[in-house]
Coordinates of C-alpha atoms and ligand atoms in Angstrom, one line a residue:
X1 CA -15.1 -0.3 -17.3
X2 CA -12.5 -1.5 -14.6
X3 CA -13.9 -2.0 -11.2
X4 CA -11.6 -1.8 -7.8
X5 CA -12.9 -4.4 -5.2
X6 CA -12.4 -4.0 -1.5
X7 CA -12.3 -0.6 0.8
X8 CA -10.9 2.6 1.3
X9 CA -9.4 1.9 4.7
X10 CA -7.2 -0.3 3.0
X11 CA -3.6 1.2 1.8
X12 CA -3.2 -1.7 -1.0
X13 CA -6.3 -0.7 -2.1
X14 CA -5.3 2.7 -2.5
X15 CA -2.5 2.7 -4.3
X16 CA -3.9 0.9 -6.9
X17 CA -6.8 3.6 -6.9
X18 CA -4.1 6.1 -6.9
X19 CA -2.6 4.3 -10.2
X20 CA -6.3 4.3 -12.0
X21 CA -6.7 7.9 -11.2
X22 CA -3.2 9.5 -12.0
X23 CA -3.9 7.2 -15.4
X24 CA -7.4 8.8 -15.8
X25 CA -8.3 5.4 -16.5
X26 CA -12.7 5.3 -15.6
X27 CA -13.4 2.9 -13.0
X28 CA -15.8 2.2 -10.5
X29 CA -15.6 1.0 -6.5
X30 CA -17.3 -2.1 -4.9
X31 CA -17.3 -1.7 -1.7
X32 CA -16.1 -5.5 -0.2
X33 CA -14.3 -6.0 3.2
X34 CA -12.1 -9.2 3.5
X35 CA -13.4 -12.5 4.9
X36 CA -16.3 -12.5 2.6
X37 CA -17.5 -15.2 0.0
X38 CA -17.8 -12.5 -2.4
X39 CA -14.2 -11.6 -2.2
X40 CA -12.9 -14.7 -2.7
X41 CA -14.7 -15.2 -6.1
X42 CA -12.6 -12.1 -7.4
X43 CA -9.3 -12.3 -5.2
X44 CA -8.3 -16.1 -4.9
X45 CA -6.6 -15.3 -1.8
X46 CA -9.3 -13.3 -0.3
X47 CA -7.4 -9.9 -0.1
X48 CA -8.0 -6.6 -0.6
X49 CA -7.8 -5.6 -3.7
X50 CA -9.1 -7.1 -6.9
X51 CA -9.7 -5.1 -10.2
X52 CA -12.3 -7.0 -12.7
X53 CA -10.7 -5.9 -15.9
X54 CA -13.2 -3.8 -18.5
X55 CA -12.5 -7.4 -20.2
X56 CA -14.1 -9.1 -17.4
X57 CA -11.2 -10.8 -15.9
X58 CA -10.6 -10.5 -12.3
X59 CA -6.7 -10.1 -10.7
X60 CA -5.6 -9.4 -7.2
X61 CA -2.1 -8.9 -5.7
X62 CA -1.4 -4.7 -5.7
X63 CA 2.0 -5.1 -7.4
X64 CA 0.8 -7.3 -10.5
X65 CA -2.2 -5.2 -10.6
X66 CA -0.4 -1.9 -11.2
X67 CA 1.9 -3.6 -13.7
X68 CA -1.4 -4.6 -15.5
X69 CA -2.7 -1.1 -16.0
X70 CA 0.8 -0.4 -16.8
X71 CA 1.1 -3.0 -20.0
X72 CA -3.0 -2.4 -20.7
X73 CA -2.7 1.5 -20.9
X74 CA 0.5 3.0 -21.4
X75 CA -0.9 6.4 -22.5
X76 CA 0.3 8.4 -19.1
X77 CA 3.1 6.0 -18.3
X78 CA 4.0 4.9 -14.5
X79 CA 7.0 3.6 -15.4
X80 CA 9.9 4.8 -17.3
X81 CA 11.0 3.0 -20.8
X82 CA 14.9 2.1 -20.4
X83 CA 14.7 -1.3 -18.8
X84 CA 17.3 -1.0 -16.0
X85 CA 15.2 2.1 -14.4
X86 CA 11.9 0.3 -14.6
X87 CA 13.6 -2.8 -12.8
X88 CA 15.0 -0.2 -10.1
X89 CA 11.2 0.9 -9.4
X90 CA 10.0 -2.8 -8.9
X91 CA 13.4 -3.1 -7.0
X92 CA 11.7 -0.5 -4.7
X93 CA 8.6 -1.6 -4.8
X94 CA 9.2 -5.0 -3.7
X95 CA 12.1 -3.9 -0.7
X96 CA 8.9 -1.3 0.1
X97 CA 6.5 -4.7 0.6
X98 CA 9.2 -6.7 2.0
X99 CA 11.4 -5.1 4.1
X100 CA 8.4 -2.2 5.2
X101 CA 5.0 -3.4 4.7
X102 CA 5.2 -6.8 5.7
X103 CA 6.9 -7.1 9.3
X104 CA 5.1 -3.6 10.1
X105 CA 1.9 -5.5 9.1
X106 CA 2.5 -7.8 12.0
X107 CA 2.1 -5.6 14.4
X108 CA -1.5 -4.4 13.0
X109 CA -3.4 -6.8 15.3
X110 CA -1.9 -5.1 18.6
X111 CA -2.3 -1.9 17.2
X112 CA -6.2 -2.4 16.7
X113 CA -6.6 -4.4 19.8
X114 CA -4.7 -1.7 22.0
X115 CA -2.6 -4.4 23.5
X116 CA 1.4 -4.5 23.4
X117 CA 3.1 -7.3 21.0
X118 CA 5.6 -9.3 22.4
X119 CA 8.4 -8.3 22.9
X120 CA 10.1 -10.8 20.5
X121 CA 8.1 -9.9 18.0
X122 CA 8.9 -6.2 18.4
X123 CA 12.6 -7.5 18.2
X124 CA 12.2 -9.1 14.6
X125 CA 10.4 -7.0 12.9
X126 CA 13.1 -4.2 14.0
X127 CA 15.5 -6.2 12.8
X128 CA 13.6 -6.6 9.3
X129 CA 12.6 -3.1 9.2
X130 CA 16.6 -2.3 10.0
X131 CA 17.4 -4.3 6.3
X132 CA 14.8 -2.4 4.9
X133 CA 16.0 1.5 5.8
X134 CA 19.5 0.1 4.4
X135 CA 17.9 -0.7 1.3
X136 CA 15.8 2.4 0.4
X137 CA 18.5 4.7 2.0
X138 CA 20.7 2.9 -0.9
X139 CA 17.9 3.2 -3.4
X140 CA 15.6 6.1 -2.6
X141 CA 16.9 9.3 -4.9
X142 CA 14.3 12.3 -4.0
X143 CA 15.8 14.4 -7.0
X144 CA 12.7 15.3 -6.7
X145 CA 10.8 11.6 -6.9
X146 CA 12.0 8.5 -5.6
X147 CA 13.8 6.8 -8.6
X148 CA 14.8 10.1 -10.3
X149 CA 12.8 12.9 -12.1
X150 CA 9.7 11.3 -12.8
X151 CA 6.8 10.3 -10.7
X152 CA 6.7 6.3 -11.1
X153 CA 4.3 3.9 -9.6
X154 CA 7.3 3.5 -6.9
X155 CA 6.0 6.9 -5.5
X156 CA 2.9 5.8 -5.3
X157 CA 3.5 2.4 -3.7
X158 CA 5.9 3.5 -1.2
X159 CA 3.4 6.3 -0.3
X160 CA 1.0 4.0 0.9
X161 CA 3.6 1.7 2.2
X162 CA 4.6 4.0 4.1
X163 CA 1.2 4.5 5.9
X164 CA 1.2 1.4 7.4
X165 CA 4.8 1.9 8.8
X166 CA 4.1 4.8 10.3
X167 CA 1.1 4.0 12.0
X168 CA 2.5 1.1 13.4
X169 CA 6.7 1.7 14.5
X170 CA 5.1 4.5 16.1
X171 CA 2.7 3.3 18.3
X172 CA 4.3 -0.3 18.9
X173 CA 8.0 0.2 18.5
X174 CA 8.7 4.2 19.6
X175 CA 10.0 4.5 16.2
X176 CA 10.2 7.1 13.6
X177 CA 11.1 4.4 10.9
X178 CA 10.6 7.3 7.8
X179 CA 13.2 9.3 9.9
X180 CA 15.5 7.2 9.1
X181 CA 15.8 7.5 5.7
X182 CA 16.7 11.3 5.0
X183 CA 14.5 13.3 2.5
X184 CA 11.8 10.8 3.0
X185 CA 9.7 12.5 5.0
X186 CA 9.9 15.6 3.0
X187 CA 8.9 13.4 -0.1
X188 CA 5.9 11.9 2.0
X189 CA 4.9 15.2 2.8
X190 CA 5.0 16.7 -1.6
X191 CA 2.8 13.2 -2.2
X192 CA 0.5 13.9 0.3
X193 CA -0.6 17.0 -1.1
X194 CA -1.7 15.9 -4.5
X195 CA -5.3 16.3 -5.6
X196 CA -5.4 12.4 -6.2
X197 CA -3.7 11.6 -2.5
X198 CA -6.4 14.2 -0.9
X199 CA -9.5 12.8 -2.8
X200 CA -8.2 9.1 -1.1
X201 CA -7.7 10.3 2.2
X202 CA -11.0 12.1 2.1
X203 CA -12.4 8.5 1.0
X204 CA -10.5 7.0 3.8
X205 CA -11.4 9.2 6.6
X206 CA -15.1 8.4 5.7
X207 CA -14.8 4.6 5.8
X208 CA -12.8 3.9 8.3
X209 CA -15.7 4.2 11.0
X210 CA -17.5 1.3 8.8
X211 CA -14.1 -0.7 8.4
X212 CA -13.5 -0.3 12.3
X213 CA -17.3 -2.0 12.7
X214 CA -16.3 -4.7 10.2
X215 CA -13.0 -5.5 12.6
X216 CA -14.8 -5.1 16.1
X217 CA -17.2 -7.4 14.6
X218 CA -14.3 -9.8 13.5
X219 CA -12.8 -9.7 16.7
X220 CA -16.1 -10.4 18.3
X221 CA -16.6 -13.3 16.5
X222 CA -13.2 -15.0 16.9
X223 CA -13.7 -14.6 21.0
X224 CA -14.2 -17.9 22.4
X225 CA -18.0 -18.6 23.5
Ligands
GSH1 N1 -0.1 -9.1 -1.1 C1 -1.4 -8.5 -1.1 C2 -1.7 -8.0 0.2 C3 -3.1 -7.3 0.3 C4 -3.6 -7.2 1.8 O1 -2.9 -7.7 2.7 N2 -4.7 -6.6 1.9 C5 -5.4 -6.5 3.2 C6 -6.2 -5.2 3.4 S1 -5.1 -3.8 3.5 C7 -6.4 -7.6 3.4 O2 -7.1 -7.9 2.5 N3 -6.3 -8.3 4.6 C8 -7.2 -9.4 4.9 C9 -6.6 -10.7 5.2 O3 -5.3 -10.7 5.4 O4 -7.3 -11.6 5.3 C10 -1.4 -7.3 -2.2 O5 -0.3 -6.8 -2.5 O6 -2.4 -6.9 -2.7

């Protein structure tokens, strides 16, 4: 059986949990926050998350894990089969990390500290988030799911993306980024209420007050004595 390393908190984590469950694929959760020995033996990096494979071999990095259960078991298929429109959904996926996930990410320490980032900071990830609205407002179909009629593991990556953006443009930048990008938010709103996206909210409302212990803890210990 596959198991999912790391914690529900985490939106990387839960996409790939959202994959393994649309794929009905059996797996089974080890709870492991980041910065532990443990992690590193199954994520080289130390990130959440890490699959071990029913074959016993371990893989991080949320992108090549979903293409793994992809290749491994095609049965209910995440991606479509003509080339071209499975490159358009990594094309998605990887302006999602890029141009969404990643600069909004560096505003994640303010937002859990409470404090203000600079304003420089502010500046360029603005500008990084700008290139990424262009993209997806290019790419982005919505007739009814992102890349065209089918759901695809883009739906389910930018979902989560999309958490972090939120969460973060609003409270440091004063910005509704998925506003942005017309028929988004509507989109958002039809993932949201699938049976699969409500069982991993449910999971994430309960361990977030753990998770927020793990990070008070970490800031803690980071304070100079
Ligand atoms: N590129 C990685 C990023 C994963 C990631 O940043 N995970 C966060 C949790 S949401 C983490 O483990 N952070 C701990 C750290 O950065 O040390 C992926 O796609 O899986």
């Amino acid at each position: 059986m596959i198991t999912l390393h790391g914690f529900a908190a985490s939106n990387y984590y839960n996409m790939v949990k959202h994959a393994l469950l649309y794929k009905e694929l059996p797996f089974q959760e080890k709870l492991i926050f980041a910065g532990s020995d443990e992690l590193l033996r199954v994520s080289p990096v130390g990130k959440v998350p890490a699959i071990t494979t029913a074959e016993g071999f371990n893989l991080s990095e949320s992108s090549v894990i979903c293409d793994f259960l992809e290749e491994a078991y095609p049965a209910i298929p995440l991606y479509p089969e003509s080339a071209t429109e499975r490159a358009l959904v990594r094309q998605i996926m990887k302006i999602a990390e890029l141009y969404f996930e990643l600069p909004s990410r560096r505003l994640i320490p303010y937002v859990f500290s409470g404090t203000n980032a600079p304003d420089a900071v502010k500046e360029e990830v603005r500008q990084v988030l700008t290139r990424g609205i262009t993209a997806l407002n290019q790419l982005c179909q919505f007739s009814p799911w992102i890349a065209g009629k089918e759901l695809t593991m883009a739906d389910i990556y930018m979902h989560y993306v999309n958490v972090v953006v939120k969460a973060c443009a609003s409270t440091q930048l004063d910005w509704d980024v998925l506003a942005e990008i017309p028929g988004m938010k509507e989109w958002n709103k039809t993932m949201s209420q699938s049976d699969i996206a409500q069982k991993i909210e449910a999971d994430r409302v309960a361990n977030m007050p753990e998770f927020m212990t793990h990070i008070k803890a970490q800031i803690q210990a980071a304070q100079p004595k």
